[in-house]
């Protein structure tokens, strides 16, 4: 009897536990199924492309220029120098041949000349007096004649020394250079003090900062000259390749960077200092494969471009010809109509 009661009790406990477990499972939240991440389509690459085209290309040399005189004189003292007394002209002044443009200090030359003139007058009077008193005294008259010749020769010599202290213009023209020397400065022989240019003889001169720019420029090449929106034709007179050699290093350096140009049909009155622009065609081709320079890449001496084929890009090695300011000729590696990517 007791055993039946105990078994019945255990049965109740098991049933109660089972009910509790089942009810607990019912109370737990239902686990949600994880969502799959959305599919993101990759963004399509967009390129700026241009077609390889067939056309004309040229490489040009452009620079500014100004008109200078083709007839210029540098004025300097040719003999031993001295102290500068004055420079009598300034930039832009017009001078005539024979005008004194500068002077050295004559020191006591003018006083000595004055005294020598008196001496010449004195011996001349003695000669006339002797001629009147002793016209037959040949020896005495000859001696006094010699005194006159000596005095005259000395006066001539002193006047010559005074002339050497004066710097005189050798041509008519405009003053285009004046030394910065001041009164009292020592001026050596052959030191240029004043430059004179003849405005009736003008030519165009263009100076470059780099002599390498002129390696392909030769005398006779055509030049387009633009002045005040008007265009004139000209040609190269002097380039570094045909400039006269000089031992003057400063002048030689200038010659290596300078073009001298003759211009046809210049308007009357074109004066010194007038400004113009010049254009010289160094290379040109009428039918060339052309791409923008921005499409060309260079690395360690290798030239290449990126070509668009369908939706992909391909790197292609190329060889170049004429390289202009904004375009470049392709001589190998591309065909007309291909699409190249601009960097």
Short mmCIF file of C-alpha atoms in Angstrom, two decimals:
data_model
loop_
_atom_site.label_atom_id
_atom_site.label_comp_id
_atom_site.label_asym_id
_atom_site.label_seq_id
_atom_site.Cartn_x
_atom_site.Cartn_y
_atom_site.Cartn_z
CA UNK A 1 0.00 0.00 0.00
CA UNK A 2 2.75 2.34 0.97
CA UNK A 3 4.67 1.47 -2.19
CA UNK A 4 1.73 2.31 -4.43
CA UNK A 5 1.33 5.71 -2.79
CA UNK A 6 5.01 6.49 -3.28
CA UNK A 7 4.95 5.50 -6.95
CA UNK A 8 1.88 7.61 -7.52
CA UNK A 9 3.65 10.61 -5.91
CA UNK A 10 6.73 10.23 -8.15
CA UNK A 11 4.46 9.98 -11.17
CA UNK A 12 2.84 13.29 -10.26
CA UNK A 13 6.19 14.98 -9.76
CA UNK A 14 7.43 13.82 -13.18
CA UNK A 15 4.25 14.97 -14.89
CA UNK A 16 4.50 18.40 -13.20
CA UNK A 17 8.17 18.78 -14.24
CA UNK A 18 7.37 17.90 -17.80
CA UNK A 19 4.56 20.47 -17.87
CA UNK A 20 6.91 23.14 -16.49
CA UNK A 21 9.57 22.38 -19.13
CA UNK A 22 7.10 22.53 -21.97
CA UNK A 23 5.55 25.75 -20.71
CA UNK A 24 9.06 27.28 -20.37
CA UNK A 25 9.85 26.51 -23.98
CA UNK A 26 6.65 28.14 -25.02
CA UNK A 27 7.60 31.31 -23.16
CA UNK A 28 11.07 31.67 -24.88
CA UNK A 29 11.20 34.01 -27.96
CA UNK A 30 11.26 32.39 -31.33
CA UNK A 31 14.69 32.86 -32.99
CA UNK A 32 14.41 34.91 -36.22
CA UNK A 33 16.16 33.75 -39.35
CA UNK A 34 19.20 35.95 -40.29
CA UNK A 35 18.64 38.18 -43.35
CA UNK A 36 21.06 37.94 -46.26
CA UNK A 37 23.09 41.17 -47.01
CA UNK A 38 21.80 43.14 -50.00
CA UNK A 39 23.73 42.78 -53.23
CA UNK A 40 25.56 46.05 -54.19
CA UNK A 41 26.49 46.48 -57.80
CA UNK A 42 29.99 47.97 -58.29
CA UNK A 43 30.05 51.54 -59.67
CA UNK A 44 30.99 51.72 -63.30
CA UNK A 45 34.25 53.59 -64.03
CA UNK A 46 33.88 56.61 -66.25
CA UNK A 47 36.72 57.94 -68.36
CA UNK A 48 37.23 61.12 -70.33
CA UNK A 49 38.34 59.99 -73.75
CA UNK A 50 39.25 61.54 -77.09
CA UNK A 51 39.66 60.01 -80.52
CA UNK A 52 43.05 59.69 -82.14
CA UNK A 53 42.71 62.07 -85.09
CA UNK A 54 44.53 62.78 -88.32
CA UNK A 55 45.45 66.43 -88.81
CA UNK A 56 48.09 69.16 -89.04
CA UNK A 57 50.55 69.84 -86.20
CA UNK A 58 53.41 72.28 -85.77
CA UNK A 59 55.95 73.17 -83.11
CA UNK A 60 56.35 76.92 -82.78
CA UNK A 61 58.77 79.22 -81.02
CA UNK A 62 57.11 82.32 -79.58
CA UNK A 63 58.68 85.28 -77.83
CA UNK A 64 58.57 89.03 -77.41
CA UNK A 65 60.90 91.37 -79.29
CA UNK A 66 61.74 95.05 -79.57
CA UNK A 67 63.13 97.27 -82.29
CA UNK A 68 66.74 98.36 -81.96
CA UNK A 69 69.03 100.27 -84.26
CA UNK A 70 71.17 98.39 -86.72
CA UNK A 71 73.61 101.31 -86.60
CA UNK A 72 74.91 101.89 -83.08
CA UNK A 73 78.07 103.54 -81.82
CA UNK A 74 79.60 102.97 -78.39
CA UNK A 75 81.53 106.08 -77.39
CA UNK A 76 84.60 105.80 -75.16
CA UNK A 77 87.94 107.49 -74.63
CA UNK A 78 90.52 105.73 -76.78
CA UNK A 79 93.58 107.03 -75.00
CA UNK A 80 94.70 106.86 -71.38
CA UNK A 81 91.80 107.61 -69.07
CA UNK A 82 91.29 110.28 -66.48
CA UNK A 83 88.80 111.66 -63.97
CA UNK A 84 85.29 112.22 -65.29
CA UNK A 85 84.28 115.88 -65.30
CA UNK A 86 80.79 115.58 -66.80
CA UNK A 87 78.38 113.57 -68.93
CA UNK A 88 76.44 116.06 -71.02
CA UNK A 89 73.56 113.86 -72.26
CA UNK A 90 70.83 111.64 -70.85
CA UNK A 91 68.85 108.70 -72.20
CA UNK A 92 66.60 109.66 -75.10
CA UNK A 93 68.47 112.84 -76.01
CA UNK A 94 69.04 113.50 -79.71
CA UNK A 95 72.59 114.37 -80.69
CA UNK A 96 74.38 115.48 -83.84
CA UNK A 97 77.69 114.28 -85.14
CA UNK A 98 80.42 116.33 -83.43
CA UNK A 99 78.44 117.08 -80.23
CA UNK A 100 80.49 116.73 -77.03
CA UNK A 101 78.68 114.13 -74.93
CA UNK A 102 81.19 113.81 -72.05
CA UNK A 103 84.41 115.35 -70.74
CA UNK A 104 87.35 114.32 -68.60
CA UNK A 105 88.93 116.72 -66.15
CA UNK A 106 91.51 118.72 -68.23
CA UNK A 107 93.37 119.66 -65.06
CA UNK A 108 95.74 122.56 -65.98
CA UNK A 109 95.61 122.04 -69.76
CA UNK A 110 93.47 125.11 -70.45
CA UNK A 111 95.85 127.35 -68.47
CA UNK A 112 98.86 125.88 -70.23
CA UNK A 113 97.21 126.48 -73.60
CA UNK A 114 96.54 130.09 -72.65
CA UNK A 115 100.18 130.59 -71.66
CA UNK A 116 101.41 128.86 -74.81
CA UNK A 117 99.31 131.18 -76.99
CA UNK A 118 101.02 134.12 -75.30
CA UNK A 119 104.40 132.53 -75.87
CA UNK A 120 103.61 132.04 -79.57
CA UNK A 121 102.51 135.64 -79.85
CA UNK A 122 105.68 136.78 -78.08
CA UNK A 123 108.14 134.97 -80.35
CA UNK A 124 106.12 136.07 -83.39
CA UNK A 125 106.57 139.69 -82.33
CA UNK A 126 110.33 139.14 -81.84
CA UNK A 127 110.55 137.72 -85.32
CA UNK A 128 108.74 140.66 -86.91
CA UNK A 129 110.90 143.09 -84.96
CA UNK A 130 114.11 141.42 -86.09
CA UNK A 131 112.84 141.27 -89.67
CA UNK A 132 112.35 145.02 -89.65
CA UNK A 133 115.61 145.86 -87.91
CA UNK A 134 117.95 143.34 -89.49
CA UNK A 135 116.35 142.06 -92.66
CA UNK A 136 119.69 140.74 -93.93
CA UNK A 137 120.61 138.83 -90.79
CA UNK A 138 119.62 135.45 -92.11
CA UNK A 139 120.88 133.44 -89.13
CA UNK A 140 119.12 135.60 -86.54
CA UNK A 141 115.86 135.52 -88.48
CA UNK A 142 116.08 131.73 -88.86
CA UNK A 143 116.63 131.25 -85.13
CA UNK A 144 113.59 133.36 -84.33
CA UNK A 145 111.60 131.45 -86.98
CA UNK A 146 112.55 128.25 -85.19
CA UNK A 147 111.26 129.71 -81.91
CA UNK A 148 107.90 130.35 -83.60
CA UNK A 149 107.76 126.79 -84.93
CA UNK A 150 108.57 125.33 -81.51
CA UNK A 151 105.89 127.45 -79.84
CA UNK A 152 103.33 126.56 -82.50
CA UNK A 153 104.12 122.85 -82.20
CA UNK A 154 103.73 122.93 -78.43
CA UNK A 155 100.40 124.75 -78.75
CA UNK A 156 99.18 122.16 -81.24
CA UNK A 157 100.23 119.38 -78.89
CA UNK A 158 98.38 120.95 -75.94
CA UNK A 159 95.23 121.47 -78.02
CA UNK A 160 95.41 117.82 -79.02
CA UNK A 161 95.58 116.77 -75.37
CA UNK A 162 92.56 118.95 -74.60
CA UNK A 163 90.58 117.38 -77.45
CA UNK A 164 91.28 113.95 -75.99
CA UNK A 165 89.42 114.98 -72.84
CA UNK A 166 86.25 115.52 -74.91
CA UNK A 167 84.05 112.60 -76.02
CA UNK A 168 82.40 113.48 -79.32
CA UNK A 169 79.47 111.78 -81.07
CA UNK A 170 80.44 110.15 -84.34
CA UNK A 171 76.88 109.94 -85.74
CA UNK A 172 73.49 111.63 -85.58
CA UNK A 173 71.08 109.68 -83.40
CA UNK A 174 69.42 108.99 -80.07
CA UNK A 175 71.21 108.36 -76.80
CA UNK A 176 70.39 104.75 -75.87
CA UNK A 177 73.01 104.17 -73.18
CA UNK A 178 74.58 106.35 -70.50
CA UNK A 179 77.14 105.13 -67.99
CA UNK A 180 76.29 105.39 -64.30
CA UNK A 181 79.74 106.86 -63.60
CA UNK A 182 79.80 110.00 -61.46
CA UNK A 183 81.90 113.16 -61.54
CA UNK A 184 85.38 112.38 -60.28
CA UNK A 185 85.25 108.66 -61.14
CA UNK A 186 88.28 107.32 -62.96
CA UNK A 187 87.44 106.32 -66.53
CA UNK A 188 89.82 103.88 -68.17
CA UNK A 189 90.48 103.81 -71.88
CA UNK A 190 87.89 101.93 -73.98
CA UNK A 191 85.25 102.01 -71.23
CA UNK A 192 81.90 102.78 -72.89
CA UNK A 193 80.34 105.96 -71.50
CA UNK A 194 77.59 106.78 -74.01
CA UNK A 195 75.80 104.74 -76.69
CA UNK A 196 74.25 106.40 -79.75
CA UNK A 197 71.74 104.67 -82.06
CA UNK A 198 70.55 105.84 -85.47
CA UNK A 199 66.72 105.63 -85.44
CA UNK A 200 66.58 105.59 -89.24
CA UNK A 201 68.01 102.07 -89.33
CA UNK A 202 65.93 99.67 -87.20
CA UNK A 203 65.76 95.91 -86.86
CA UNK A 204 63.91 93.56 -84.53
CA UNK A 205 65.79 91.88 -81.69
CA UNK A 206 64.44 89.07 -79.52
CA UNK A 207 66.28 87.86 -76.43
CA UNK A 208 65.60 84.45 -74.86
CA UNK A 209 66.27 83.27 -71.34
CA UNK A 210 67.60 79.88 -72.50
CA UNK A 211 69.97 79.35 -75.41
CA UNK A 212 68.59 75.80 -75.87
CA UNK A 213 65.39 77.35 -77.29
CA UNK A 214 67.36 78.49 -80.34
CA UNK A 215 69.19 75.29 -81.29
CA UNK A 216 66.92 74.71 -84.31
CA UNK A 217 66.74 78.34 -85.46
CA UNK A 218 68.90 79.32 -88.43
CA UNK A 219 69.43 82.45 -90.50
CA UNK A 220 66.83 82.86 -93.24
CA UNK A 221 63.95 81.15 -91.41
CA UNK A 222 60.58 82.87 -91.83
CA UNK A 223 59.15 84.84 -88.92
CA UNK A 224 55.61 86.07 -88.28
CA UNK A 225 55.74 89.45 -86.56
CA UNK A 226 52.65 90.79 -84.75
CA UNK A 227 52.43 94.48 -83.90
CA UNK A 228 49.23 96.11 -82.63
CA UNK A 229 47.05 93.30 -84.06
CA UNK A 230 48.76 93.64 -87.47
CA UNK A 231 50.90 90.83 -88.85
CA UNK A 232 54.07 91.32 -90.89
CA UNK A 233 56.51 88.91 -92.49
CA UNK A 234 60.17 88.79 -91.63
CA UNK A 235 63.18 86.51 -91.60
CA UNK A 236 66.03 85.71 -89.24
CA UNK A 237 69.15 87.74 -89.97
CA UNK A 238 71.30 86.51 -87.11
CA UNK A 239 70.91 83.47 -84.87
CA UNK A 240 73.42 81.91 -82.44
CA UNK A 241 74.44 79.53 -85.24
CA UNK A 242 75.79 82.35 -87.45
CA UNK A 243 76.62 85.09 -84.92
CA UNK A 244 80.11 86.55 -85.25
CA UNK A 245 82.45 85.19 -82.58
CA UNK A 246 83.78 87.73 -80.09
CA UNK A 247 86.28 87.46 -77.27
CA UNK A 248 83.96 89.61 -75.14
CA UNK A 249 82.32 86.99 -72.90
CA UNK A 250 79.36 89.22 -72.05
CA UNK A 251 78.62 89.87 -75.72
CA UNK A 252 79.16 86.20 -76.58
CA UNK A 253 76.61 85.17 -73.92
CA UNK A 254 74.12 87.69 -75.31
CA UNK A 255 74.65 86.41 -78.86
CA UNK A 256 73.88 82.84 -77.75
CA UNK A 257 70.39 83.91 -76.64
CA UNK A 258 69.50 86.54 -79.25
CA UNK A 259 67.77 86.59 -82.63
CA UNK A 260 68.05 89.55 -85.00
CA UNK A 261 65.12 89.78 -87.41
CA UNK A 262 64.49 91.84 -90.55
CA UNK A 263 60.83 92.85 -91.01
CA UNK A 264 59.25 93.60 -94.37
CA UNK A 265 56.81 96.48 -94.94
CA UNK A 266 57.15 98.16 -91.56
CA UNK A 267 54.90 101.21 -91.12
CA UNK A 268 56.63 104.57 -91.25
CA UNK A 269 57.63 105.89 -87.89
CA UNK A 270 58.40 102.54 -86.25
CA UNK A 271 60.87 103.75 -83.67
CA UNK A 272 63.44 102.39 -81.28
CA UNK A 273 61.89 100.41 -78.43
CA UNK A 274 58.64 99.54 -80.27
CA UNK A 275 57.39 96.12 -79.11
CA UNK A 276 56.30 93.10 -81.18
CA UNK A 277 55.57 89.39 -80.80
CA UNK A 278 57.30 86.84 -83.00
CA UNK A 279 56.34 83.31 -84.08
CA UNK A 280 58.75 80.91 -85.81
CA UNK A 281 57.60 77.51 -87.06
CA UNK A 282 60.31 75.00 -86.17
CA UNK A 283 58.58 71.79 -87.34
CA UNK A 284 55.29 71.03 -89.04
CA UNK A 285 53.37 68.15 -90.66
CA UNK A 286 50.06 68.23 -92.49
CA UNK A 287 48.91 64.62 -91.97
CA UNK A 288 49.85 63.34 -88.55
CA UNK A 289 48.18 61.17 -85.91
CA UNK A 290 47.47 63.56 -83.05
CA UNK A 291 46.46 63.19 -79.41
CA UNK A 292 46.34 65.77 -76.59
CA UNK A 293 49.54 66.02 -74.56
CA UNK A 294 47.46 65.30 -71.46
CA UNK A 295 46.83 61.79 -72.81
CA UNK A 296 50.54 60.97 -73.00
CA UNK A 297 52.36 59.52 -69.99
CA UNK A 298 56.11 59.25 -69.60
CA UNK A 299 58.07 57.20 -67.09
CA UNK A 300 61.81 56.50 -67.15
CA UNK A 301 62.00 57.42 -70.83
CA UNK A 302 59.02 55.27 -71.78
CA UNK A 303 56.05 56.89 -73.53
CA UNK A 304 52.65 55.25 -73.22
CA UNK A 305 48.91 55.97 -73.34
CA UNK A 306 45.78 54.31 -71.95
CA UNK A 307 43.40 53.12 -74.64
CA UNK A 308 39.73 52.39 -73.90
CA UNK A 309 38.63 49.04 -75.34
CA UNK A 310 34.98 48.31 -74.57
CA UNK A 311 34.70 49.01 -70.84
CA UNK A 312 38.32 48.24 -69.99
CA UNK A 313 41.51 50.26 -70.29
CA UNK A 314 44.71 49.04 -71.88
CA UNK A 315 48.20 50.48 -71.57
CA UNK A 316 49.92 50.94 -74.94
CA UNK A 317 53.51 51.98 -75.65
CA UNK A 318 53.87 54.71 -78.28
CA UNK A 319 56.54 56.64 -80.15
CA UNK A 320 56.23 60.42 -80.57
CA UNK A 321 57.11 62.86 -83.31
CA UNK A 322 56.37 66.60 -83.19
CA UNK A 323 55.47 67.82 -79.72
CA UNK A 324 53.48 71.05 -79.76
CA UNK A 325 52.24 73.12 -76.83
CA UNK A 326 48.95 71.19 -76.41
CA UNK A 327 49.20 68.27 -78.85
CA UNK A 328 51.65 65.52 -79.73
CA UNK A 329 52.20 63.49 -82.88
CA UNK A 330 52.14 59.69 -82.50
CA UNK A 331 54.34 57.92 -85.04
CA UNK A 332 53.90 54.37 -83.74
CA UNK A 333 51.51 52.49 -81.46
CA UNK A 334 48.09 53.99 -82.29
CA UNK A 335 45.60 54.12 -85.16
CA UNK A 336 43.16 56.81 -86.21
CA UNK A 337 39.83 56.55 -84.37
CA UNK A 338 41.13 54.75 -81.28
CA UNK A 339 39.95 56.23 -78.02
CA UNK A 340 42.64 57.36 -75.59
CA UNK A 341 42.01 58.28 -71.98
CA UNK A 342 42.91 61.78 -70.85
CA UNK A 343 44.73 61.93 -67.54
#
